[in-house]
C-alpha cells in the first residue's frame, strides 16, 4: 500500500493544503489539537472532491441509460448465440464499440477519486511516521498526532503494535474497537449502495453480462474493503466511510427522481407521478416534464409501467403531450391501444339484437306502432254460428272458409292460425252447399 500511495505523491501537496485550510477553520471552533477539527477537515475534503466529481457522476448516469437502451439488442445476441459463449461475448463487445458505450462506466467515480484516496493515505501515513509532508510542517504534525477520534489517533491502524499505539498516546483496545466498527460500517454501506442499485434501479427483464458484473461487484467490493481496511489509518477510514455515505445518499436521490426505465424504482416513481398529475392536472418540475416527454416519444416501445401510466392518465381525462406537459382531453374516457396510445375515430361496432323465431319468419318487419298485428283466429269461432242472411248464390263460399283463407295469406302475421277441431292443418277446400 505504501508503494501504491507513493505513486500518487504528486497530488499529496494539494491534498495536504486543502486539509490545512479546513483545519484552520474548524480549529478556531473546536480547538486546533482536537479530533473534531482534523476529522471534520477530512470529511470536508471528501465533500469537496465529490462535488467536483458531480459532472462525472452525471456522465455515469447517461452512460448507464445508454446501456439500458441496448438491452433489446443484447437480448437478441443472447438468444442467437446462446450455445456459443465466446461468440456471444465478441458480439457484445462489437455492439459496445459501435454504440460508444462502456459497461464499466459505473466504476468511473471510484477510479476518479482513487488518486485523492491514496494521496490522503500517504499524508496520514507520514503523520504516523512523524514525517512532514506537503504543507504540513512540524507544528501541524504534532497537532495531528494529538488528535483522537473516540480515543483512536487519526494515524493509527488496526494492525499496529501496542508500542506504536502507545507512542501516539492511545490504547490498542480503543484503536481496534474504533477501527473494527468503522470497517464494518464502511463495508455495510458499500454493500447496501450496490444492492440498492441492483434490486431497485436495474431493468431485470433482460439478463446481460453487465448485470452479472454489477452483481459480482456487490459482493467483491465490501470484501475488499473489509480485508484492506485493517491496514487503513483511522483518518482514511473516515474518508472512505464519508464517501460511501455520500454515494449512498446521491444514489437514493437519483433512484427516487430519475429511475432506470423498466426497474422497480420506475414503477414506484410513475405511480407517485400519476397520483400528482391526476390530482393537480399538470407536471410540477422540469425533471417530471423530461420523463413524460421521454415516455411519449417512445410510442410503441414503452414498457409495461409506462403503458400503465399513459392509460391511467387517459382514463382520468388527461393526455400527455410531446413537450412533457399534461393537458385535458376532450373525452373523459378514450379507447387506448395495447401500447397506451389513444385510439380515436370510428365508434365501437355494436352487435345486432337477436331476433325471435316469429320475427325471422315475418322478415323482421314491425308496424310503426312497434307491436305485431293481431291474428284473426277468432273469426274461425264466429264462422260456426248460423247466419241470418240467406245465401242466394249457390257458388258462394262460406264466411268461415273465406276468413281462414284470408288469415292464412295475410303477410306479416306473427302467429300461425289454428285449425278447427277435426280438420287438417293448413288451407281447407270449402264444401259445396249441395252436398250438405
Tab-separated table of C-alpha atoms in Angstrom:
chain	number	residue	atom	x	y	z
A	1	UNK	CA	0.000	0.000	0.000
A	2	UNK	CA	2.893	2.365	0.738
A	3	UNK	CA	4.252	1.732	-2.762
A	4	UNK	CA	0.873	2.488	-4.364
A	5	UNK	CA	0.475	5.634	-2.294
A	6	UNK	CA	3.921	6.839	-3.285
A	7	UNK	CA	2.836	6.666	-6.940
A	8	UNK	CA	0.304	9.431	-6.201
A	9	UNK	CA	2.780	11.595	-4.280
A	10	UNK	CA	2.368	14.322	-6.914
A	11	UNK	CA	-1.089	15.097	-5.504
A	12	UNK	CA	-0.165	14.946	-1.826
A	13	UNK	CA	0.710	18.646	-1.692
A	14	UNK	CA	-2.735	19.817	-2.961
A	15	UNK	CA	-4.491	17.363	-0.633
A	16	UNK	CA	-2.446	18.427	2.388
A	17	UNK	CA	-3.079	22.097	1.570
A	18	UNK	CA	-6.872	21.566	1.439
A	19	UNK	CA	-6.801	19.713	4.769
A	20	UNK	CA	-4.776	22.504	6.408
A	21	UNK	CA	-7.207	25.169	5.166
A	22	UNK	CA	-10.207	23.318	6.581
A	23	UNK	CA	-8.262	22.664	9.809
A	24	UNK	CA	-7.712	26.383	10.230
A	25	UNK	CA	-11.485	26.970	10.101
A	26	UNK	CA	-12.517	24.092	12.361
A	27	UNK	CA	-9.539	24.614	14.717
A	28	UNK	CA	-10.874	28.087	15.549
A	29	UNK	CA	-14.179	26.484	16.611
A	30	UNK	CA	-13.236	23.179	18.294
A	31	UNK	CA	-9.517	23.751	19.054
A	32	UNK	CA	-6.529	23.016	16.806
A	33	UNK	CA	-5.486	19.753	18.504
A	34	UNK	CA	-8.929	18.093	18.739
A	35	UNK	CA	-10.126	15.150	16.732
A	36	UNK	CA	-13.185	17.177	15.635
A	37	UNK	CA	-11.004	19.738	13.881
A	38	UNK	CA	-8.923	17.169	11.984
A	39	UNK	CA	-11.792	14.725	11.444
A	40	UNK	CA	-14.126	17.370	10.017
A	41	UNK	CA	-11.270	18.569	7.810
A	42	UNK	CA	-11.105	15.099	6.238
A	43	UNK	CA	-14.909	14.962	5.872
A	44	UNK	CA	-14.867	18.380	4.199
A	45	UNK	CA	-12.149	17.171	1.838
A	46	UNK	CA	-14.398	14.277	0.799
A	47	UNK	CA	-17.370	16.579	0.215
A	48	UNK	CA	-15.268	18.940	-1.876
A	49	UNK	CA	-13.947	16.083	-4.009
A	50	UNK	CA	-17.412	14.612	-4.555
A	51	UNK	CA	-18.829	17.991	-5.551
A	52	UNK	CA	-16.092	18.270	-8.157
A	53	UNK	CA	-16.984	14.782	-9.389
A	54	UNK	CA	-20.687	15.583	-9.933
A	55	UNK	CA	-20.205	16.157	-13.717
A	56	UNK	CA	-18.524	12.763	-13.892
A	57	UNK	CA	-21.424	11.257	-11.960
A	58	UNK	CA	-23.905	12.772	-14.434
A	59	UNK	CA	-21.863	11.261	-17.265
A	60	UNK	CA	-22.019	7.934	-15.486
A	61	UNK	CA	-25.828	8.133	-15.335
A	62	UNK	CA	-26.028	8.933	-19.053
A	63	UNK	CA	-23.743	6.011	-19.852
A	64	UNK	CA	-25.912	3.745	-17.740
A	65	UNK	CA	-29.036	4.962	-19.586
A	66	UNK	CA	-27.277	4.235	-22.876
A	67	UNK	CA	-26.627	0.709	-21.664
A	68	UNK	CA	-30.332	0.372	-20.918
A	69	UNK	CA	-31.263	1.275	-24.497
A	70	UNK	CA	-29.077	-1.586	-25.715
A	71	UNK	CA	-30.947	-4.181	-23.680
A	72	UNK	CA	-33.156	-5.389	-26.601
A	73	UNK	CA	-30.092	-5.799	-28.846
A	74	UNK	CA	-28.265	-7.637	-26.074
A	75	UNK	CA	-31.212	-9.971	-25.675
A	76	UNK	CA	-31.197	-10.764	-29.396
A	77	UNK	CA	-27.476	-11.556	-29.271
A	78	UNK	CA	-28.008	-13.818	-26.266
A	79	UNK	CA	-30.791	-15.731	-27.978
A	80	UNK	CA	-28.881	-16.023	-31.262
A	81	UNK	CA	-25.633	-17.270	-29.709
A	82	UNK	CA	-26.948	-18.938	-26.559
A	83	UNK	CA	-24.881	-22.067	-27.262
A	84	UNK	CA	-21.671	-20.194	-28.127
A	85	UNK	CA	-20.484	-18.071	-25.195
A	86	UNK	CA	-17.327	-16.901	-26.929
A	87	UNK	CA	-19.192	-15.644	-29.999
A	88	UNK	CA	-21.742	-14.045	-27.686
A	89	UNK	CA	-19.005	-12.085	-25.884
A	90	UNK	CA	-17.480	-10.999	-29.190
A	91	UNK	CA	-20.806	-9.704	-30.474
A	92	UNK	CA	-21.392	-7.867	-27.193
A	93	UNK	CA	-18.035	-6.116	-27.424
A	94	UNK	CA	-18.766	-5.242	-31.049
A	95	UNK	CA	-22.086	-3.716	-30.012
A	96	UNK	CA	-20.379	-1.659	-27.271
A	97	UNK	CA	-17.846	-0.380	-29.786
A	98	UNK	CA	-20.454	0.571	-32.399
A	99	UNK	CA	-22.644	2.462	-29.923
A	100	UNK	CA	-19.782	4.026	-27.949
A	101	UNK	CA	-20.914	2.640	-24.589
A	102	UNK	CA	-18.770	1.272	-21.792
A	103	UNK	CA	-20.064	-1.444	-19.414
A	104	UNK	CA	-17.511	-0.351	-16.785
A	105	UNK	CA	-18.826	3.213	-16.634
A	106	UNK	CA	-20.254	2.620	-13.153
A	107	UNK	CA	-16.686	2.419	-11.833
A	108	UNK	CA	-15.706	5.881	-13.106
A	109	UNK	CA	-16.348	7.789	-9.830
A	110	UNK	CA	-14.278	5.261	-7.884
A	111	UNK	CA	-11.425	5.431	-10.370
A	112	UNK	CA	-11.531	9.245	-10.444
A	113	UNK	CA	-11.197	9.646	-6.689
A	114	UNK	CA	-8.554	6.936	-6.277
A	115	UNK	CA	-5.667	9.439	-6.572
A	116	UNK	CA	-7.135	11.518	-3.712
A	117	UNK	CA	-7.650	8.404	-1.626
A	118	UNK	CA	-4.053	7.211	-1.967
A	119	UNK	CA	-2.719	10.749	-1.514
A	120	UNK	CA	-4.630	11.061	1.781
A	121	UNK	CA	-3.307	7.664	2.839
A	122	UNK	CA	0.236	8.845	2.118
A	123	UNK	CA	-0.316	12.027	4.162
A	124	UNK	CA	-1.715	10.141	7.190
A	125	UNK	CA	0.995	7.507	6.995
A	126	UNK	CA	3.621	10.247	7.088
A	127	UNK	CA	1.941	11.711	10.188
A	128	UNK	CA	2.148	8.301	11.878
A	129	UNK	CA	5.823	8.045	10.913
A	130	UNK	CA	6.466	11.545	12.317
A	131	UNK	CA	7.459	12.881	8.878
A	132	UNK	CA	6.405	16.221	7.448
A	133	UNK	CA	4.708	16.113	4.073
A	134	UNK	CA	3.336	18.706	1.672
A	135	UNK	CA	2.351	21.872	3.536
A	136	UNK	CA	2.099	20.055	6.897
A	137	UNK	CA	5.027	21.385	8.915
A	138	UNK	CA	6.323	20.188	12.277
A	139	UNK	CA	3.795	22.107	14.390
A	140	UNK	CA	0.861	20.826	12.352
A	141	UNK	CA	2.360	17.342	12.502
A	142	UNK	CA	2.387	17.388	16.319
A	143	UNK	CA	-1.155	18.753	16.380
A	144	UNK	CA	-2.388	15.950	14.073
A	145	UNK	CA	-0.688	13.316	16.228
A	146	UNK	CA	-2.551	14.566	19.301
A	147	UNK	CA	-5.939	14.414	17.530
A	148	UNK	CA	-8.091	11.425	18.545
A	149	UNK	CA	-11.465	10.238	17.251
A	150	UNK	CA	-13.312	8.348	20.011
A	151	UNK	CA	-9.947	7.561	21.620
A	152	UNK	CA	-8.194	6.421	18.414
A	153	UNK	CA	-5.468	8.580	16.779
A	154	UNK	CA	-6.003	9.607	13.150
A	155	UNK	CA	-2.801	7.840	12.057
A	156	UNK	CA	-3.387	4.575	14.000
A	157	UNK	CA	-4.224	1.265	12.258
A	158	UNK	CA	-5.893	-1.969	13.326
A	159	UNK	CA	-2.654	-3.890	12.744
A	160	UNK	CA	-0.386	-1.513	14.698
A	161	UNK	CA	1.525	-2.872	17.638
A	162	UNK	CA	0.884	-1.799	21.199
A	163	UNK	CA	4.163	0.161	21.350
A	164	UNK	CA	3.345	2.158	18.229
A	165	UNK	CA	-0.150	2.955	19.508
A	166	UNK	CA	1.276	3.933	22.885
A	167	UNK	CA	3.627	6.354	21.133
A	168	UNK	CA	0.523	8.092	19.767
A	169	UNK	CA	-0.872	8.381	23.322
A	170	UNK	CA	-3.657	5.793	22.902
A	171	UNK	CA	-4.504	2.231	23.909
A	172	UNK	CA	-4.542	-0.733	21.499
A	173	UNK	CA	-8.030	-1.772	22.628
A	174	UNK	CA	-9.573	1.594	21.744
A	175	UNK	CA	-7.840	1.624	18.383
A	176	UNK	CA	-9.047	-1.852	17.405
A	177	UNK	CA	-12.624	-1.273	18.573
A	178	UNK	CA	-12.925	2.023	16.688
A	179	UNK	CA	-11.272	0.683	13.530
A	180	UNK	CA	-13.364	-2.527	13.581
A	181	UNK	CA	-16.620	-0.556	13.865
A	182	UNK	CA	-15.584	1.790	11.074
A	183	UNK	CA	-14.556	-1.115	8.809
A	184	UNK	CA	-17.929	-2.803	9.354
A	185	UNK	CA	-19.801	0.430	8.626
A	186	UNK	CA	-17.682	1.074	5.550
A	187	UNK	CA	-18.297	-2.420	4.108
A	188	UNK	CA	-22.003	-2.394	5.008
A	189	UNK	CA	-22.575	0.979	3.344
A	190	UNK	CA	-20.761	-0.213	0.229
A	191	UNK	CA	-22.849	-3.388	0.083
A	192	UNK	CA	-26.143	-1.544	0.660
A	193	UNK	CA	-25.339	1.000	-2.046
A	194	UNK	CA	-24.625	-1.687	-4.629
A	195	UNK	CA	-27.579	-3.826	-3.558
A	196	UNK	CA	-29.916	-0.849	-3.794
A	197	UNK	CA	-28.732	-0.327	-7.353
A	198	UNK	CA	-29.256	-3.973	-8.323
A	199	UNK	CA	-32.656	-4.524	-6.691
A	200	UNK	CA	-34.390	-1.224	-7.438
A	201	UNK	CA	-32.719	0.586	-10.329
A	202	UNK	CA	-31.900	-2.143	-12.854
A	203	UNK	CA	-34.132	-3.449	-15.635
A	204	UNK	CA	-34.476	-7.093	-14.608
A	205	UNK	CA	-36.410	-8.132	-17.733
A	206	UNK	CA	-33.168	-8.709	-19.643
A	207	UNK	CA	-30.188	-10.653	-18.308
A	208	UNK	CA	-26.912	-9.246	-19.604
A	209	UNK	CA	-23.213	-9.637	-18.731
A	210	UNK	CA	-23.369	-6.074	-17.420
A	211	UNK	CA	-25.822	-7.148	-14.737
A	212	UNK	CA	-23.657	-10.095	-13.807
A	213	UNK	CA	-20.669	-7.771	-13.392
A	214	UNK	CA	-22.674	-5.478	-11.138
A	215	UNK	CA	-23.813	-8.438	-9.063
A	216	UNK	CA	-20.221	-9.593	-8.640
A	217	UNK	CA	-19.129	-6.099	-7.585
A	218	UNK	CA	-21.894	-6.061	-4.975
A	219	UNK	CA	-20.094	-8.848	-3.084
A	220	UNK	CA	-16.485	-8.246	-4.096
A	221	UNK	CA	-16.153	-4.585	-3.081
A	222	UNK	CA	-17.320	-4.995	0.547
A	223	UNK	CA	-14.991	-7.963	0.999
A	224	UNK	CA	-12.095	-5.999	-0.462
A	225	UNK	CA	-12.720	-3.041	1.843
A	226	UNK	CA	-13.014	-5.344	4.854
A	227	UNK	CA	-9.693	-7.046	4.024
A	228	UNK	CA	-7.740	-3.903	3.183
A	229	UNK	CA	-9.482	-1.849	5.866
A	230	UNK	CA	-7.365	-3.335	8.637
A	231	UNK	CA	-4.354	-1.633	7.023
A	232	UNK	CA	-6.056	1.775	6.675
A	233	UNK	CA	-5.349	4.535	9.220
A	234	UNK	CA	-8.345	5.902	11.124
A	235	UNK	CA	-8.272	9.059	9.016
A	236	UNK	CA	-8.528	7.029	5.796
A	237	UNK	CA	-11.433	5.052	7.257
A	238	UNK	CA	-13.157	8.351	7.997
A	239	UNK	CA	-12.531	9.389	4.407
A	240	UNK	CA	-13.878	6.176	2.879
A	241	UNK	CA	-16.886	5.926	5.200
A	242	UNK	CA	-17.823	9.503	4.336
A	243	UNK	CA	-17.557	8.900	0.587
A	244	UNK	CA	-19.677	5.728	0.873
A	245	UNK	CA	-22.403	7.608	2.744
A	246	UNK	CA	-22.279	10.370	0.125
A	247	UNK	CA	-22.581	7.815	-2.698
A	248	UNK	CA	-25.500	6.101	-0.972
A	249	UNK	CA	-27.407	9.361	-0.496
A	250	UNK	CA	-26.647	10.536	-4.027
A	251	UNK	CA	-27.846	7.245	-5.467
A	252	UNK	CA	-31.036	7.303	-3.384
A	253	UNK	CA	-31.801	10.747	-4.800
A	254	UNK	CA	-31.258	9.557	-8.380
A	255	UNK	CA	-33.358	6.413	-7.885
A	256	UNK	CA	-36.177	8.439	-6.357
A	257	UNK	CA	-36.258	11.184	-9.005
A	258	UNK	CA	-34.729	9.693	-12.170
A	259	UNK	CA	-35.054	5.896	-12.087
A	260	UNK	CA	-33.907	3.487	-14.760
A	261	UNK	CA	-36.644	2.545	-17.287
A	262	UNK	CA	-38.118	-0.879	-16.618
A	263	UNK	CA	-36.951	-1.034	-12.996
A	264	UNK	CA	-38.975	-1.307	-9.813
A	265	UNK	CA	-37.955	2.238	-8.964
A	266	UNK	CA	-39.587	3.463	-12.177
A	267	UNK	CA	-42.833	1.683	-11.301
A	268	UNK	CA	-42.916	3.435	-7.904
A	269	UNK	CA	-41.969	6.790	-9.425
A	270	UNK	CA	-44.634	6.647	-12.159
A	271	UNK	CA	-47.240	5.692	-9.589
A	272	UNK	CA	-46.382	8.754	-7.496
A	273	UNK	CA	-46.266	10.952	-10.612
A	274	UNK	CA	-49.636	9.657	-11.805
A	275	UNK	CA	-51.300	10.474	-8.475
A	276	UNK	CA	-49.886	14.000	-8.509
A	277	UNK	CA	-50.754	14.694	-12.142
A	278	UNK	CA	-54.320	13.403	-11.842
A	279	UNK	CA	-54.811	15.492	-8.692
A	280	UNK	CA	-53.327	18.761	-9.963
A	281	UNK	CA	-53.725	18.255	-13.709
A	282	UNK	CA	-50.126	19.218	-14.549
A	283	UNK	CA	-46.460	18.315	-14.089
A	284	UNK	CA	-44.657	20.277	-11.379
A	285	UNK	CA	-40.956	20.314	-12.350
A	286	UNK	CA	-38.570	20.170	-15.281
A	287	UNK	CA	-37.489	16.662	-14.361
A	288	UNK	CA	-41.066	15.366	-14.460
A	289	UNK	CA	-41.655	17.003	-17.833
A	290	UNK	CA	-38.471	15.409	-19.166
A	291	UNK	CA	-39.609	11.954	-18.053
A	292	UNK	CA	-43.126	12.384	-19.507
A	293	UNK	CA	-41.582	13.675	-22.749
A	294	UNK	CA	-39.349	10.608	-22.985
A	295	UNK	CA	-42.306	8.281	-22.370
A	296	UNK	CA	-44.417	9.953	-25.072
A	297	UNK	CA	-41.517	9.817	-27.560
A	298	UNK	CA	-41.144	6.047	-27.118
A	299	UNK	CA	-44.547	5.278	-28.660
A	300	UNK	CA	-44.983	1.533	-29.051
A	301	UNK	CA	-41.623	0.837	-27.402
A	302	UNK	CA	-42.947	1.697	-23.941
A	303	UNK	CA	-42.563	-0.848	-21.183
A	304	UNK	CA	-45.460	-2.107	-19.066
A	305	UNK	CA	-45.059	0.590	-16.381
A	306	UNK	CA	-45.059	3.386	-18.949
A	307	UNK	CA	-48.120	1.973	-20.756
A	308	UNK	CA	-49.967	1.748	-17.457
A	309	UNK	CA	-49.061	5.374	-16.705
A	310	UNK	CA	-50.402	6.609	-20.075
A	311	UNK	CA	-53.583	4.515	-19.788
A	312	UNK	CA	-54.299	5.813	-16.281
A	313	UNK	CA	-53.944	9.418	-17.431
A	314	UNK	CA	-56.241	8.723	-20.389
A	315	UNK	CA	-58.932	7.241	-18.164
A	316	UNK	CA	-58.701	10.320	-15.942
A	317	UNK	CA	-59.397	12.571	-18.935
A	318	UNK	CA	-55.784	13.727	-19.351
A	319	UNK	CA	-53.356	13.413	-22.247
A	320	UNK	CA	-49.550	13.519	-22.107
A	321	UNK	CA	-48.128	15.955	-24.652
A	322	UNK	CA	-44.944	15.689	-26.717
A	323	UNK	CA	-43.291	18.530	-24.753
A	324	UNK	CA	-43.781	16.727	-21.427
A	325	UNK	CA	-46.806	18.712	-20.255
A	326	UNK	CA	-50.235	17.260	-19.490
A	327	UNK	CA	-53.491	18.655	-20.889
A	328	UNK	CA	-57.145	17.758	-20.513
A	329	UNK	CA	-58.527	15.556	-23.260
A	330	UNK	CA	-61.897	16.081	-24.971
A	331	UNK	CA	-63.448	12.922	-23.575
A	332	UNK	CA	-63.086	11.583	-20.083
A	333	UNK	CA	-62.762	8.035	-21.373
A	334	UNK	CA	-60.936	7.247	-24.602
A	335	UNK	CA	-60.105	3.876	-26.073
A	336	UNK	CA	-56.426	3.017	-25.864
A	337	UNK	CA	-54.298	0.574	-27.773
A	338	UNK	CA	-52.062	-2.024	-26.164
A	339	UNK	CA	-49.113	0.368	-26.064
A	340	UNK	CA	-51.163	3.081	-24.339
A	341	UNK	CA	-51.726	5.221	-27.456
A	342	UNK	CA	-55.218	6.810	-27.536
A	343	UNK	CA	-57.428	5.442	-30.306
A	344	UNK	CA	-59.802	7.912	-31.954
A	345	UNK	CA	-62.074	7.755	-35.000
A	346	UNK	CA	-64.950	5.388	-35.695
A	347	UNK	CA	-67.191	4.433	-32.787
A	348	UNK	CA	-67.363	0.924	-31.453
A	349	UNK	CA	-69.311	-1.586	-33.567
A	350	UNK	CA	-72.405	-2.827	-31.726
A	351	UNK	CA	-73.704	-6.359	-32.048
A	352	UNK	CA	-77.248	-6.585	-33.505
A	353	UNK	CA	-80.015	-7.800	-31.234
A	354	UNK	CA	-81.062	-11.375	-31.625
A	355	UNK	CA	-84.491	-11.782	-33.226
A	356	UNK	CA	-87.157	-14.235	-32.185
A	357	UNK	CA	-88.379	-17.064	-34.403
A	358	UNK	CA	-91.589	-15.271	-35.339
A	359	UNK	CA	-89.628	-12.118	-36.242
A	360	UNK	CA	-87.300	-14.095	-38.502
A	361	UNK	CA	-90.292	-15.781	-40.236
A	362	UNK	CA	-92.030	-12.457	-40.807
A	363	UNK	CA	-88.851	-10.842	-42.163
A	364	UNK	CA	-88.260	-8.770	-39.020
A	365	UNK	CA	-90.753	-6.084	-40.127
A	366	UNK	CA	-92.888	-4.422	-37.482
A	367	UNK	CA	-95.633	-1.873	-37.765
A	368	UNK	CA	-94.931	1.700	-36.992
A	369	UNK	CA	-96.508	1.306	-33.598
A	370	UNK	CA	-93.906	-1.199	-32.599
A	371	UNK	CA	-96.399	-4.037	-31.948
A	372	UNK	CA	-97.120	-7.110	-34.000
A	373	UNK	CA	-100.536	-7.341	-35.765
A	374	UNK	CA	-103.124	-9.383	-34.043
A	375	UNK	CA	-104.333	-12.561	-35.684
A	376	UNK	CA	-107.879	-13.164	-36.756
A	377	UNK	CA	-108.113	-16.571	-35.258
A	378	UNK	CA	-111.335	-15.526	-33.519
A	379	UNK	CA	-113.048	-15.379	-36.886
A	380	UNK	CA	-112.966	-19.175	-37.033
A	381	UNK	CA	-115.143	-19.436	-33.991
A	382	UNK	CA	-117.570	-16.902	-35.404
A	383	UNK	CA	-117.886	-18.873	-38.606
A	384	UNK	CA	-119.653	-21.721	-36.808
A	385	UNK	CA	-122.569	-19.530	-35.852
A	386	UNK	CA	-125.568	-19.600	-38.192
A	387	UNK	CA	-126.057	-16.634	-40.403
A	388	UNK	CA	-129.407	-14.837	-40.552
A	389	UNK	CA	-128.933	-13.781	-44.143
A	390	UNK	CA	-129.829	-16.346	-46.779
A	391	UNK	CA	-127.384	-17.413	-49.354
A	392	UNK	CA	-128.759	-16.632	-52.781
A	393	UNK	CA	-125.733	-17.603	-54.802
A	394	UNK	CA	-125.143	-21.321	-54.965
A	395	UNK	CA	-121.428	-20.906	-55.559
A	396	UNK	CA	-120.896	-18.561	-52.650
A	397	UNK	CA	-118.213	-19.639	-50.273
A	398	UNK	CA	-118.860	-19.912	-46.540
A	399	UNK	CA	-117.780	-16.992	-44.492
A	400	UNK	CA	-115.624	-19.125	-42.273
A	401	UNK	CA	-113.680	-20.513	-45.160
A	402	UNK	CA	-113.146	-17.080	-46.564
A	403	UNK	CA	-111.809	-15.895	-43.263
A	404	UNK	CA	-109.468	-18.857	-42.982
A	405	UNK	CA	-108.090	-18.192	-46.412
A	406	UNK	CA	-107.686	-14.534	-45.633
A	407	UNK	CA	-105.781	-15.053	-42.419
A	408	UNK	CA	-103.563	-17.708	-43.919
A	409	UNK	CA	-102.493	-15.445	-46.766
A	410	UNK	CA	-102.093	-12.343	-44.704
A	411	UNK	CA	-98.396	-11.335	-44.702
A	412	UNK	CA	-96.543	-10.252	-41.642
A	413	UNK	CA	-98.642	-12.152	-39.114
A	414	UNK	CA	-96.611	-13.100	-36.078
A	415	UNK	CA	-98.517	-16.253	-35.176
A	416	UNK	CA	-99.828	-19.226	-37.019
A	417	UNK	CA	-103.564	-19.715	-37.450
A	418	UNK	CA	-105.093	-22.552	-35.504
A	419	UNK	CA	-107.159	-25.110	-37.380
A	420	UNK	CA	-110.578	-26.134	-36.197
A	421	UNK	CA	-111.013	-29.391	-34.365
A	422	UNK	CA	-111.336	-32.366	-36.657
A	423	UNK	CA	-109.743	-30.600	-39.613
A	424	UNK	CA	-106.322	-30.956	-41.055
A	425	UNK	CA	-103.870	-28.178	-40.554
A	426	UNK	CA	-103.384	-25.768	-43.383
A	427	UNK	CA	-105.742	-24.386	-46.021
A	428	UNK	CA	-109.024	-26.322	-46.480
A	429	UNK	CA	-111.209	-26.558	-49.619
A	430	UNK	CA	-114.741	-25.454	-48.827
A	431	UNK	CA	-117.556	-27.925	-49.298
A	432	UNK	CA	-120.290	-27.129	-51.783
A	433	UNK	CA	-123.716	-26.314	-50.290
A	434	UNK	CA	-125.481	-29.003	-52.346
A	435	UNK	CA	-123.714	-31.825	-50.521
A	436	UNK	CA	-124.769	-30.751	-47.052
